[in-house]
Backbone as a printed PyTorch tensor [residue, N CA C, xyz], in Angstrom:
tensor([[[  0.8180,  -1.2330,  -0.0550],
         [ -0.0890,  -0.0730,   0.0070],
         [  0.9350,   1.1860,  -0.0930]],

        [[  0.3600,   2.1500,  -0.7180],
         [  1.1620,   3.5050,  -0.7740],
         [  0.2630,   4.4910,  -0.3570]],

        [[  0.8560,   5.0930,   0.7540],
         [  0.1560,   6.4510,   1.3800],
         [  0.8590,   7.7190,   1.0880]],

        [[  0.3340,   8.3800,  -0.0060],
         [  1.0250,   9.6540,  -0.3420],
         [  0.2100,  10.6780,   0.1140]],

        [[  0.5200,  11.4130,   1.2220],
         [ -0.1990,  12.7730,   1.3990],
         [  0.3810,  13.9400,   0.8000]],

        [[  0.1030,  14.3180,  -0.3410],
         [  0.8960,  15.2570,  -1.2230],
         [  0.8650,  16.5910,  -0.0910]],

        [[ -0.1600,  17.0310,   0.4750],
         [ -0.1920,  17.9300,   1.2690],
         [ -1.5200,  17.7580,   2.2210]],

        [[ -1.8520,  18.3170,   3.2500],
         [ -3.0280,  18.0190,   3.9170],
         [ -4.3240,  18.4990,   3.1770]],

        [[ -4.1710,  19.5110,   2.2920],
         [ -5.2450,  19.8370,   1.4160],
         [ -5.7130,  18.8600,   0.3720]],

        [[ -4.6390,  18.1380,  -0.1170],
         [ -4.8810,  16.9850,  -1.0140],
         [ -4.3430,  15.8890,  -0.7230]],

        [[ -4.8750,  14.8820,  -0.3090],
         [ -4.4480,  13.5510,   0.0840],
         [ -4.6600,  12.3650,  -0.9660]],

        [[ -3.7420,  11.7130,  -1.3420],
         [ -3.7060,  10.6400,  -2.2630],
         [ -3.4540,   9.4750,  -1.8470]],

        [[ -4.2510,   8.1460,  -1.7930],
         [ -3.9140,   6.9430,  -1.3070],
         [ -4.0420,   5.8870,  -2.5210]],

        [[ -3.3290,   5.0860,  -2.6530],
         [ -3.2920,   3.9090,  -3.6410],
         [ -3.3100,   2.6770,  -2.8740]],

        [[ -3.8750,   1.6030,  -3.4980],
         [ -3.8230,   0.3230,  -3.0480],
         [ -4.1220,  -0.7110,  -4.2230]],

        [[ -3.3470,  -1.7440,  -4.3420],
         [ -3.7090,  -2.8160,  -5.4850],
         [ -4.2620,  -4.0470,  -4.9680]],

        [[ -5.5650,  -4.3500,  -5.4010],
         [ -6.4000,  -5.4300,  -4.7860],
         [ -6.5400,  -6.3430,  -5.8830]],

        [[ -6.3430,  -7.5400,  -5.3350],
         [ -6.7910,  -8.8630,  -6.2420],
         [ -8.3230,  -8.9500,  -6.3560]],

        [[ -9.0650,  -8.2690,  -7.1160],
         [-10.3700,  -8.3780,  -7.1790],
         [-11.0520,  -7.6580,  -8.4440]],

        [[-12.1010,  -7.8030,  -8.8290],
         [-12.5650,  -7.2190, -10.0710],
         [-12.9320,  -5.7280,  -9.7840]],

        [[-12.9930,  -5.0080, -10.8500],
         [-13.6100,  -3.5380, -10.4730],
         [-14.9870,  -3.6530, -10.0780]],

        [[-15.6500,  -4.5500, -10.5040],
         [-17.1400,  -4.5450,  -9.8530],
         [-17.1580,  -5.0340,  -8.2380]],

        [[-16.3380,  -5.9510,  -7.9700],
         [-16.3030,  -6.1930,  -6.5310],
         [-15.9660,  -4.9170,  -5.6090]],

        [[-14.8280,  -4.2870,  -6.1840],
         [-14.3500,  -3.1980,  -5.5560],
         [-15.3430,  -1.9460,  -5.4390]],

        [[-16.0470,  -1.8520,  -6.7100],
         [-16.9910,  -0.7510,  -6.6210],
         [-18.1600,  -1.2250,  -5.3310]],

        [[-18.7420,  -2.3260,  -5.5700],
         [-19.6580,  -3.0270,  -4.5200],
         [-19.2770,  -2.6810,  -3.1200]],

        [[-17.9300,  -2.9490,  -2.8580],
         [-17.3930,  -2.8060,  -1.3960],
         [-17.1720,  -1.3870,  -1.1430]],

        [[-17.2190,  -0.3820,  -2.0520],
         [-17.4080,   1.1530,  -1.5710],
         [-18.8350,   1.3260,  -1.5620]],

        [[-19.7090,   0.9860,  -2.3720],
         [-20.9750,   1.7060,  -2.6010],
         [-22.2320,   1.0360,  -2.0020]],

        [[-22.0970,  -0.3380,  -1.6830],
         [-23.1330,  -1.0120,  -1.2230],
         [-23.1320,  -1.2270,   0.2550]],

        [[-24.1050,  -0.7960,   1.1030],
         [-24.0590,  -0.9580,   2.3500],
         [-23.9400,  -2.5520,   2.9510]],

        [[-24.2770,  -3.3920,   2.3500],
         [-24.0810,  -4.7540,   2.6360],
         [-22.6800,  -5.3460,   2.6710]],

        [[-21.9740,  -4.5090,   1.8190],
         [-20.4600,  -4.6490,   1.7430],
         [-19.7170,  -3.6830,   2.6640]],

        [[-19.9310,  -2.4600,   2.4560],
         [-19.1200,  -1.4330,   3.1700],
         [-19.3640,  -1.3540,   4.5480]],

        [[-20.2990,  -2.2860,   5.0760],
         [-20.3500,  -2.3350,   6.6810],
         [-19.4920,  -3.5910,   7.1300]],

        [[-18.8030,  -4.0070,   6.2360],
         [-18.0440,  -5.1060,   6.7170],
         [-16.7800,  -5.0690,   6.8840]],

        [[-16.0250,  -3.7400,   6.7310],
         [-14.7890,  -3.7020,   6.8610],
         [-14.4430,  -2.1310,   7.3650]],

        [[-13.3330,  -1.7840,   7.7470],
         [-12.8030,  -0.5310,   8.2160],
         [-13.6630,  -0.2790,   9.5790]],

        [[-14.4640,   0.9820,   9.6120],
         [-15.0800,   1.2890,  10.8600],
         [-16.5520,   0.6830,  10.8590]],

        [[-16.7990,  -0.0010,   9.5740],
         [-18.2210,  -0.6700,   9.6360],
         [-19.4790,   0.0980,   9.7470]],

        [[-19.2940,   1.1930,   9.2370],
         [-20.5390,   2.0050,   9.3070],
         [-21.2110,   2.1300,   7.7350]],

        [[-22.2850,   1.6440,   7.9520],
         [-23.0550,   1.3910,   6.4760],
         [-23.2130,   2.9600,   5.9600]],

        [[-22.6750,   2.6510,   4.6940],
         [-22.6270,   3.9380,   3.7100],
         [-23.7580,   3.7800,   2.4700]],

        [[-24.6050,   4.7410,   2.2850],
         [-25.7930,   4.6710,   1.4490],
         [-25.5060,   5.7050,   0.2840]],

        [[-25.6420,   5.2620,  -1.0490],
         [-25.4250,   6.1000,  -2.2160],
         [-26.5530,   6.0720,  -2.8390]],

        [[-26.9630,   7.1410,  -3.6460],
         [-27.8030,   7.3260,  -4.7590],
         [-26.8730,   7.5230,  -5.8340]],

        [[-26.6270,   6.5330,  -6.6350],
         [-25.3890,   6.6960,  -7.6620],
         [-25.9730,   7.3210,  -8.8250]],

        [[-26.2360,   8.7440,  -8.7240],
         [-26.4220,   9.6120,  -9.8260],
         [-25.9140,  10.9010,  -9.5020]],

        [[-25.7290,  11.6510, -10.5700],
         [-25.2970,  13.1660, -10.1880],
         [-26.4570,  13.7950,  -9.3490]],

        [[-25.8840,  14.3540,  -8.3090],
         [-27.0070,  15.0240,  -7.4790],
         [-27.3910,  13.9910,  -6.3230]],

        [[-27.1740,  12.8330,  -6.5030],
         [-27.6510,  11.8970,  -5.5470],
         [-27.0000,  12.0680,  -4.1080]],

        [[-27.6210,  11.7850,  -3.0780],
         [-27.3690,  11.6940,  -1.7570],
         [-26.2360,  10.5890,  -1.3740]],

        [[-25.5960,  10.9860,  -0.2460],
         [-24.6680,  10.0580,   0.2140],
         [-24.9310,  10.1890,   1.6900]],

        [[-24.9000,   9.3110,   2.5870],
         [-24.7370,   9.2070,   3.9430],
         [-24.1930,   8.0320,   4.6820]],

        [[-23.6270,   8.0020,   5.6240],
         [-23.1260,   6.9360,   6.5470],
         [-23.6940,   6.9520,   7.8510]],

        [[-24.1410,   5.9530,   8.4020],
         [-24.8630,   5.8700,   9.6710],
         [-23.8000,   5.1420,  10.7610]],

        [[-24.0490,   5.7490,  11.8630],
         [-23.3460,   5.3720,  13.0880],
         [-23.8260,   3.7840,  13.6110]],

        [[-22.7540,   3.1330,  13.9490],
         [-23.0440,   1.7580,  14.3210],
         [-23.3230,   1.7950,  15.9300]],

        [[-23.8150,   0.6730,  16.2950],
         [-24.2850,   0.6820,  17.6740],
         [-22.9610,   0.7060,  18.5340]],

        [[-21.9050,   0.0970,  18.0270],
         [-20.5940,   0.1900,  18.7310],
         [-20.0560,   1.4750,  18.7880]],

        [[-20.3090,   2.4040,  17.8570],
         [-19.8380,   3.8320,  17.7400],
         [-20.5750,   4.5090,  18.7900]],

        [[-22.0040,   4.3330,  18.7120],
         [-22.7590,   4.9880,  19.9590],
         [-22.5210,   4.7880,  21.3480]],

        [[-22.2500,   3.3660,  21.2900],
         [-21.9450,   2.8800,  22.8110],
         [-20.5000,   3.6450,  23.1000]],

        [[-19.4310,   3.4610,  22.4740],
         [-18.3380,   4.0590,  22.6500],
         [-18.3550,   5.6850,  23.1320]],

        [[-18.9940,   6.1610,  22.4030],
         [-19.2880,   7.5480,  22.6700],
         [-19.8710,   7.9310,  23.7460]],

        [[-20.8350,   7.0730,  24.0530],
         [-21.6090,   7.3210,  25.4180],
         [-20.7300,   7.0990,  26.5520]],

        [[-19.9190,   6.0120,  26.5990],
         [-18.8540,   5.7830,  27.5210],
         [-17.8680,   6.6390,  27.7760]],

        [[-17.5770,   7.6720,  26.7680],
         [-16.5680,   8.5370,  26.7230],
         [-17.3540,   9.8950,  27.1090]],

        [[-18.7530,   9.8760,  27.1000],
         [-19.5870,  11.1690,  27.7220],
         [-19.8850,  12.0880,  26.7410]],

        [[-19.9220,  11.4670,  25.2860],
         [-20.5150,  12.4120,  24.2850],
         [-21.5290,  11.4580,  23.4800]],

        [[-22.2550,  12.1490,  22.5020],
         [-22.9930,  11.5980,  21.6520],
         [-22.4570,  11.5750,  20.2400]],

        [[-22.9130,  10.6020,  19.5580],
         [-22.6700,  10.4170,  17.8390],
         [-23.9640,  10.7080,  17.2890]],

        [[-24.1240,  11.5710,  16.3880],
         [-25.3430,  11.6230,  15.5360],
         [-25.5140,  10.3500,  14.8880]],

        [[-26.5840,   9.9060,  14.3070],
         [-27.0030,   8.6970,  13.6340],
         [-26.4770,   8.8600,  12.0940]],

        [[-26.3970,  10.1070,  11.5720],
         [-25.7550,  10.2900,  10.4420],
         [-24.3440,  10.8000,  10.6470]],

        [[-23.3770,   9.9790,  10.5360],
         [-21.8960,  10.3930,  10.9830],
         [-21.1380,  11.0090,   9.6440]],

        [[-21.5760,  10.8980,   8.3960],
         [-20.9110,  11.3380,   7.1300],
         [-21.9870,  11.7110,   6.2560]],

        [[-21.9880,  12.8360,   5.2790],
         [-22.9400,  13.2900,   4.5970],
         [-22.4160,  13.8610,   3.3470]],

        [[-22.9330,  13.8550,   2.2080],
         [-22.4770,  14.4100,   0.8330],
         [-23.4630,  14.3190,  -0.2220]],

        [[-22.7900,  14.4280,  -1.4410],
         [-23.6570,  14.4370,  -2.6050],
         [-22.7660,  13.6580,  -3.7450]],

        [[-23.6120,  12.8880,  -4.5250],
         [-22.7570,  12.2020,  -5.6570],
         [-22.5860,  13.2370,  -6.7700]],

        [[-21.3460,  13.5920,  -7.1920],
         [-21.1150,  14.6000,  -8.3540],
         [-21.0770,  13.5980,  -9.4760]],

        [[-20.2980,  12.6780,  -9.5350],
         [-20.0550,  11.7720, -10.7500],
         [-20.3600,  10.2850, -10.3770]],

        [[-20.8200,   9.5490, -11.3040],
         [-20.8290,   8.1040, -10.8000],
         [-20.6570,   7.2900, -12.1350]],

        [[-19.6420,   6.6760, -12.2890],
         [-19.4550,   5.8810, -13.5480],
         [-18.9580,   4.5660, -13.2330]],

        [[-20.0560,   3.4780, -12.7570],
         [-19.6460,   2.2460, -12.2920],
         [-18.9950,   1.3590, -13.3690]],

        [[-17.9670,   0.6060, -13.0250],
         [-17.3710,   0.5250, -11.7850],
         [-16.1460,   1.1880, -11.6050]],

        [[-16.1840,   2.3580, -12.1250],
         [-14.6890,   2.7440, -12.4070],
         [-14.5360,   4.1730, -11.6510]],

        [[-15.3400,   5.0800, -11.5850],
         [-15.1040,   6.3520, -11.1260],
         [-16.3840,   6.9140, -10.1380]],

        [[-16.1320,   7.3140,  -9.0240],
         [-17.1510,   8.0080,  -8.2780],
         [-16.3840,   9.0990,  -7.6500]],

        [[-17.1720,  10.2300,  -7.8950],
         [-16.7140,  11.7290,  -7.2370],
         [-17.8500,  12.1740,  -6.2130]],

        [[-17.6270,  12.7300,  -5.0930],
         [-18.5210,  12.8600,  -4.1060],
         [-18.1320,  14.1420,  -3.1250]],

        [[-19.1570,  14.7150,  -2.7440],
         [-18.6570,  15.5670,  -1.6920],
         [-18.9240,  14.8170,  -0.2570]],

        [[-18.0390,  15.4050,   0.7540],
         [-18.0240,  14.5800,   1.9070],
         [-17.6830,  15.3990,   3.0430]],

        [[-18.4970,  15.1300,   4.1830],
         [-18.5890,  15.9130,   5.4840],
         [-18.6650,  15.1440,   6.7360]],

        [[-17.6670,  15.2100,   7.5100],
         [-17.8300,  14.3290,   8.5150],
         [-18.5300,  15.0680,   9.8290]],

        [[-19.5840,  14.4300,  10.5480],
         [-20.4430,  14.9850,  11.3770],
         [-20.1940,  14.5620,  12.7780]],

        [[-19.2110,  13.8010,  13.1530],
         [-19.1690,  13.0290,  14.0950],
         [-18.6820,  13.8180,  15.3640]],

        [[-17.8830,  14.9070,  14.9070],
         [-17.0610,  16.0160,  15.7720],
         [-17.5430,  17.2550,  15.2810]],

        [[-17.6580,  17.9740,  16.3830],
         [-17.9610,  19.4730,  16.0280],
         [-16.9480,  20.0980,  15.0980]],

        [[-15.5100,  19.7570,  15.4250],
         [-14.6290,  20.5530,  14.7760],
         [-14.6660,  20.1410,  12.9620]],

        [[-15.0480,  18.8760,  12.9620],
         [-15.2000,  18.5820,  11.3560],
         [-16.4990,  19.0620,  10.8220]],

        [[-17.6190,  18.7970,  11.7050],
         [-18.9600,  19.0460,  11.2600],
         [-19.1930,  20.5870,  10.8080]],

        [[-18.2110,  21.7220,  11.5300],
         [-18.1840,  22.9300,  11.1800],
         [-17.6640,  23.3690,   9.8360]],

        [[-16.6970,  22.3600,   9.3690],
         [-15.8880,  22.7810,   8.0590],
         [-16.7620,  22.5080,   6.9430]],

        [[-16.3390,  22.9240,   5.8260],
         [-16.9670,  22.9090,   4.5130],
         [-16.9230,  21.4290,   3.8860]],

        [[-17.9910,  21.1930,   2.8750],
         [-17.6940,  19.7120,   2.1780],
         [-16.6200,  19.6980,   1.7820]],

        [[-15.9490,  18.4520,   1.6720],
         [-14.5800,  18.1450,   0.6230],
         [-15.1260,  17.2120,  -0.3940]],

        [[-14.2100,  17.2290,  -1.2500],
         [-14.4150,  16.3720,  -2.3100],
         [-13.5980,  14.9560,  -2.4940]],

        [[-14.3200,  13.9920,  -2.5100],
         [-13.8220,  12.5210,  -2.3870],
         [-13.8030,  11.9480,  -3.8700]],

        [[-12.7460,  11.3380,  -4.4100],
         [-12.9080,  10.8580,  -5.6450],
         [-12.1150,   9.3020,  -5.5060]],

        [[-12.9650,   8.0760,  -6.0450],
         [-12.3510,   6.8310,  -6.0290],
         [-12.4240,   6.7350,  -7.2960]],

        [[-11.1480,   6.0710,  -7.7420],
         [-10.8170,   5.5600,  -9.1500],
         [-10.4090,   4.2460,  -9.0570]],

        [[-10.9530,   3.2470,  -9.8730],
         [-10.5340,   1.9660, -10.0030],
         [-10.1670,   1.6090, -11.4260]],

        [[ -8.9200,   1.2600, -11.6410],
         [ -8.2600,   0.8140, -12.8590],
         [ -7.7420,  -0.6200, -12.9660]],

        [[ -7.7440,  -1.1050, -13.8350],
         [ -7.0690,  -2.4440, -14.0820],
         [ -5.4610,  -2.2500, -13.8600]],

        [[ -4.9970,  -3.0210, -13.2540],
         [ -3.4740,  -2.9670, -12.9010],
         [ -2.7440,  -3.3040, -14.1890]],

        [[ -1.8660,  -2.6730, -14.7040],
         [ -1.1680,  -3.1850, -15.9060],
         [ -0.1750,  -4.2910, -15.7660]],

        [[  0.3520,  -4.3970, -14.5290],
         [  1.3100,  -5.2780, -14.1920],
         [  0.8700,  -6.7190, -13.9050]],

        [[ -0.5020,  -6.9070, -13.6140],
         [ -0.9600,  -8.0870, -13.2300],
         [ -2.3590,  -8.2440, -13.5920]],

        [[ -2.8060,  -9.2010, -14.3930],
         [ -4.1220,  -9.5970, -14.6570],
         [ -5.0190, -10.1410, -13.1520]],

        [[ -6.0930,  -9.6450, -13.2850],
         [ -6.9880,  -9.8710, -12.0260],
         [ -6.7850,  -9.0460, -10.9380]],

        [[ -5.6900,  -7.8310, -10.9660],
         [ -5.8490,  -7.1270,  -9.9760],
         [ -6.0850,  -5.7310, -10.5910]],

        [[ -6.5880,  -4.9520,  -9.3580],
         [ -6.9210,  -3.5100,  -9.8720],
         [ -6.2460,  -2.5140,  -8.8520]],

        [[ -6.0610,  -1.2790,  -9.4330],
         [ -5.5210,  -0.2840,  -8.7800],
         [ -6.6290,   0.6000,  -8.1720]],

        [[ -6.8900,   0.7590,  -7.1000],
         [ -7.9100,   1.8480,  -6.3240],
         [ -7.0780,   3.1340,  -5.9100]],

        [[ -7.4850,   4.0640,  -6.3370],
         [ -6.7740,   5.4640,  -6.1370],
         [ -8.0120,   6.2560,  -5.3580]],

        [[ -7.6940,   6.8020,  -4.0390],
         [ -8.4940,   7.7850,  -3.4700],
         [ -7.9040,   9.0510,  -3.5090]],

        [[ -8.5550,  10.0630,  -3.8560],
         [ -8.0850,  11.5050,  -3.8630],
         [ -9.1270,  12.2270,  -2.9880]],

        [[ -8.7240,  12.8130,  -2.1940],
         [ -9.3440,  13.6470,  -1.0700],
         [ -8.9840,  15.0430,  -1.0440]],

        [[ -9.8750,  15.8650,  -1.4390],
         [ -9.4230,  17.3640,  -1.5550],
         [-10.0630,  17.9720,  -0.3240]],

        [[ -9.2730,  18.5640,   0.4870],
         [ -9.8120,  19.1020,   1.8810],
         [ -9.4780,  20.4280,   2.1530]],

        [[ -9.4300,  21.2410,   1.0370],
         [ -9.3390,  22.6900,   1.1680],
         [-10.4480,  23.4740,   2.3400]],

        [[ -9.7600,  24.1080,   3.1740],
         [-10.7480,  24.7790,   4.2960],
         [-11.1300,  23.8940,   5.2290]],

        [[-10.3520,  22.4720,   5.3260],
         [-11.1160,  21.5920,   6.4360],
         [-10.0200,  20.9430,   7.1240]],

        [[ -9.0690,  21.5430,   8.1170],
         [ -7.6600,  21.1940,   8.5100],
         [ -8.1280,  20.0180,   9.4340]],

        [[ -9.2240,  20.2640,  10.1890],
         [ -9.7350,  19.1410,  11.2290],
         [ -9.9620,  17.5800,  10.4750]],

        [[-10.6850,  17.8860,   9.4660],
         [-11.0420,  16.7560,   8.5640],
         [ -9.7730,  16.1470,   8.0680]],

        [[ -8.9970,  17.1100,   7.5250],
         [ -7.6730,  16.4150,   6.8030],
         [ -6.8420,  15.8060,   7.9390]],

        [[ -6.6190,  16.1890,   9.0660],
         [ -6.0160,  15.3980,  10.1480],
         [ -6.4550,  14.0470,  10.3330]],

        [[ -7.9570,  14.3200,  10.4700],
         [ -8.6090,  12.9220,  10.9810],
         [ -8.5380,  11.6770,   9.7380]],

        [[ -8.6950,  12.2770,   8.4780],
         [ -8.6300,  11.0780,   7.4110],
         [ -7.1950,  10.8560,   7.0600]],

        [[ -6.1270,  11.5220,   7.4790],
         [ -4.6220,  11.2610,   7.1950],
         [ -4.2970,  10.3520,   8.3450]],

        [[ -5.0780,  10.1960,   9.4130],
         [ -4.7770,   9.2220,  10.4230],
         [ -3.7990,   9.8920,  11.4020]],

        [[ -3.5470,  11.3180,  11.3370],
         [ -2.5340,  12.1120,  12.1360],
         [ -3.1550,  12.5940,  13.1910]],

        [[ -4.3060,  12.6360,  13.5540],
         [ -4.8840,  13.3690,  14.3030],
         [ -4.5880,  12.6290,  16.0390]],

        [[ -4.7550,  13.1920,  17.0040],
         [ -4.6560,  12.8300,  18.4420],
         [ -5.7960,  12.5910,  19.0640]],

        [[ -6.8870,  12.6220,  18.3780],
         [ -8.2900,  12.2160,  19.0320],
         [ -8.6530,  10.7530,  19.0400]],

        [[ -7.7600,   9.9490,  18.5630],
         [ -8.0610,   8.1670,  18.6740],
         [ -9.0160,   8.0620,  17.4770]],

        [[ -9.0150,   8.7380,  16.4890],
         [-10.2470,   8.3020,  15.4790],
         [ -9.8030,   7.1330,  14.6400]],

        [[ -8.4580,   6.7870,  14.6770],
         [ -8.0070,   5.5400,  13.9390],
         [ -7.0140,   6.0160,  12.8730]],

        [[ -6.8670,   5.1700,  11.9160],
         [ -5.7920,   5.2110,  10.8320],
         [ -6.1620,   6.1760,   9.5060]],

        [[ -7.5420,   6.4890,   9.5310],
         [ -7.9740,   7.2160,   8.2580],
         [ -7.8610,   6.4210,   7.0780]],

        [[ -7.6290,   7.0910,   6.0330],
         [ -7.9390,   6.5570,   4.7010],
         [ -6.8950,   5.2400,   4.4180]],

        [[ -5.5600,   5.2600,   4.8680],
         [ -4.6360,   4.2790,   4.7360],
         [ -5.2470,   2.9310,   5.3430]],

        [[ -5.9330,   3.2360,   6.7210],
         [ -6.2840,   1.9460,   7.3040],
         [ -7.4300,   1.3910,   6.9650]],

        [[ -8.4000,   2.3040,   6.3180],
         [ -9.4980,   1.9370,   5.5840],
         [ -9.3460,   0.9640,   4.4640]],

        [[ -8.3580,   1.6280,   3.5480],
         [ -7.9640,   1.0190,   2.2460],
         [ -7.2020,  -0.3650,   2.5090]],

        [[ -6.4110,  -0.4520,   3.6450],
         [ -5.9190,  -1.7550,   3.9850],
         [ -6.8090,  -2.8270,   4.4710]],

        [[ -7.7540,  -2.4640,   5.2580],
         [ -8.6420,  -3.3420,   5.5810],
         [ -9.7940,  -3.7810,   4.5040]],

        [[ -9.8630,  -2.7520,   3.4370],
         [-10.8580,  -3.0760,   2.3090],
         [ -9.9750,  -4.1760,   1.4200]],

        [[ -8.8530,  -4.0140,   1.3010],
         [ -7.8880,  -4.7480,   0.6050],
         [ -8.0720,  -6.1430,   1.3010]],

        [[ -7.6740,  -6.5020,   2.6300],
         [ -7.5570,  -7.6290,   3.3340],
         [ -9.1220,  -8.2980,   3.0670]],

        [[-10.2170,  -7.4240,   3.5040],
         [-11.5250,  -8.0670,   3.1800],
         [-11.9860,  -8.8520,   1.9980]],

        [[-11.5360,  -8.0790,   0.7860],
         [-11.7330,  -8.4550,  -0.4300],
         [-10.8940,  -9.6330,  -0.8000]],

        [[ -9.6840,  -9.5600,  -0.3960],
         [ -8.6070, -11.0150,  -0.8060],
         [ -8.9590, -12.1850,   0.0530]],

        [[ -9.3750, -11.8360,   1.3990],
         [ -9.4780, -13.0920,   2.4810],
         [-10.7730, -13.1730,   2.8550]],

        [[-11.8960, -12.4360,   2.5030],
         [-13.1690, -12.5060,   3.1190],
         [-13.2990, -12.1710,   4.5670]],

        [[-12.0530, -11.8630,   5.1130],
         [-12.3370, -11.2540,   6.4800],
         [-11.6390, -10.0440,   6.7380]],

        [[-12.1680,  -9.2750,   7.7110],
         [-11.7860,  -7.8740,   7.8730],
         [-10.5810,  -8.0250,   9.2030]],

        [[-10.1120,  -6.8510,   9.5010],
         [ -9.0590,  -6.8810,  10.5300],
         [ -9.5940,  -7.4920,  11.8900]],

        [[-10.8610,  -6.9870,  12.1980],
         [-11.4190,  -7.6430,  13.6010],
         [-11.7810,  -8.9760,  13.4730]],

        [[-11.5070,  -9.6740,  12.3800],
         [-11.9670, -11.1320,  12.4320],
         [-10.6000, -11.8820,  12.5520]]])
């Protein structure tokens, strides 16, 4: 996995996955799949220009927050689909609502690109580009560099996605 944070305002992450573009697309956009790796928060997409996007908090997230003395909203991330070209490209706006510092920032732009790897049949390159202009708290959180204990950001999510698609198990299993 290559994790290249070109700057906090533009972060680019790449991973090569032994899976078809269709499986990777489904793992990103289908709540039956995207709830099975990383933070396991189901994400819902209306896969058309102007379509809604949102991710919902899990019971574990809500329980953890309550044990720490704060609440997590039901919708933890929201946005809008700007482009949808299954199974190759998805561009959306993205805003994290779990924390007041990120919820108060502007929407950011997130792009998923899925390409066949030129070096190996049956392998795809997944690139995530996250444009984070004007959103320093979000940039720190998704880079996995924050001190708030939010986890490993996009690098961790992509690593777990790769593991899940290639083995059928996520990091927690």
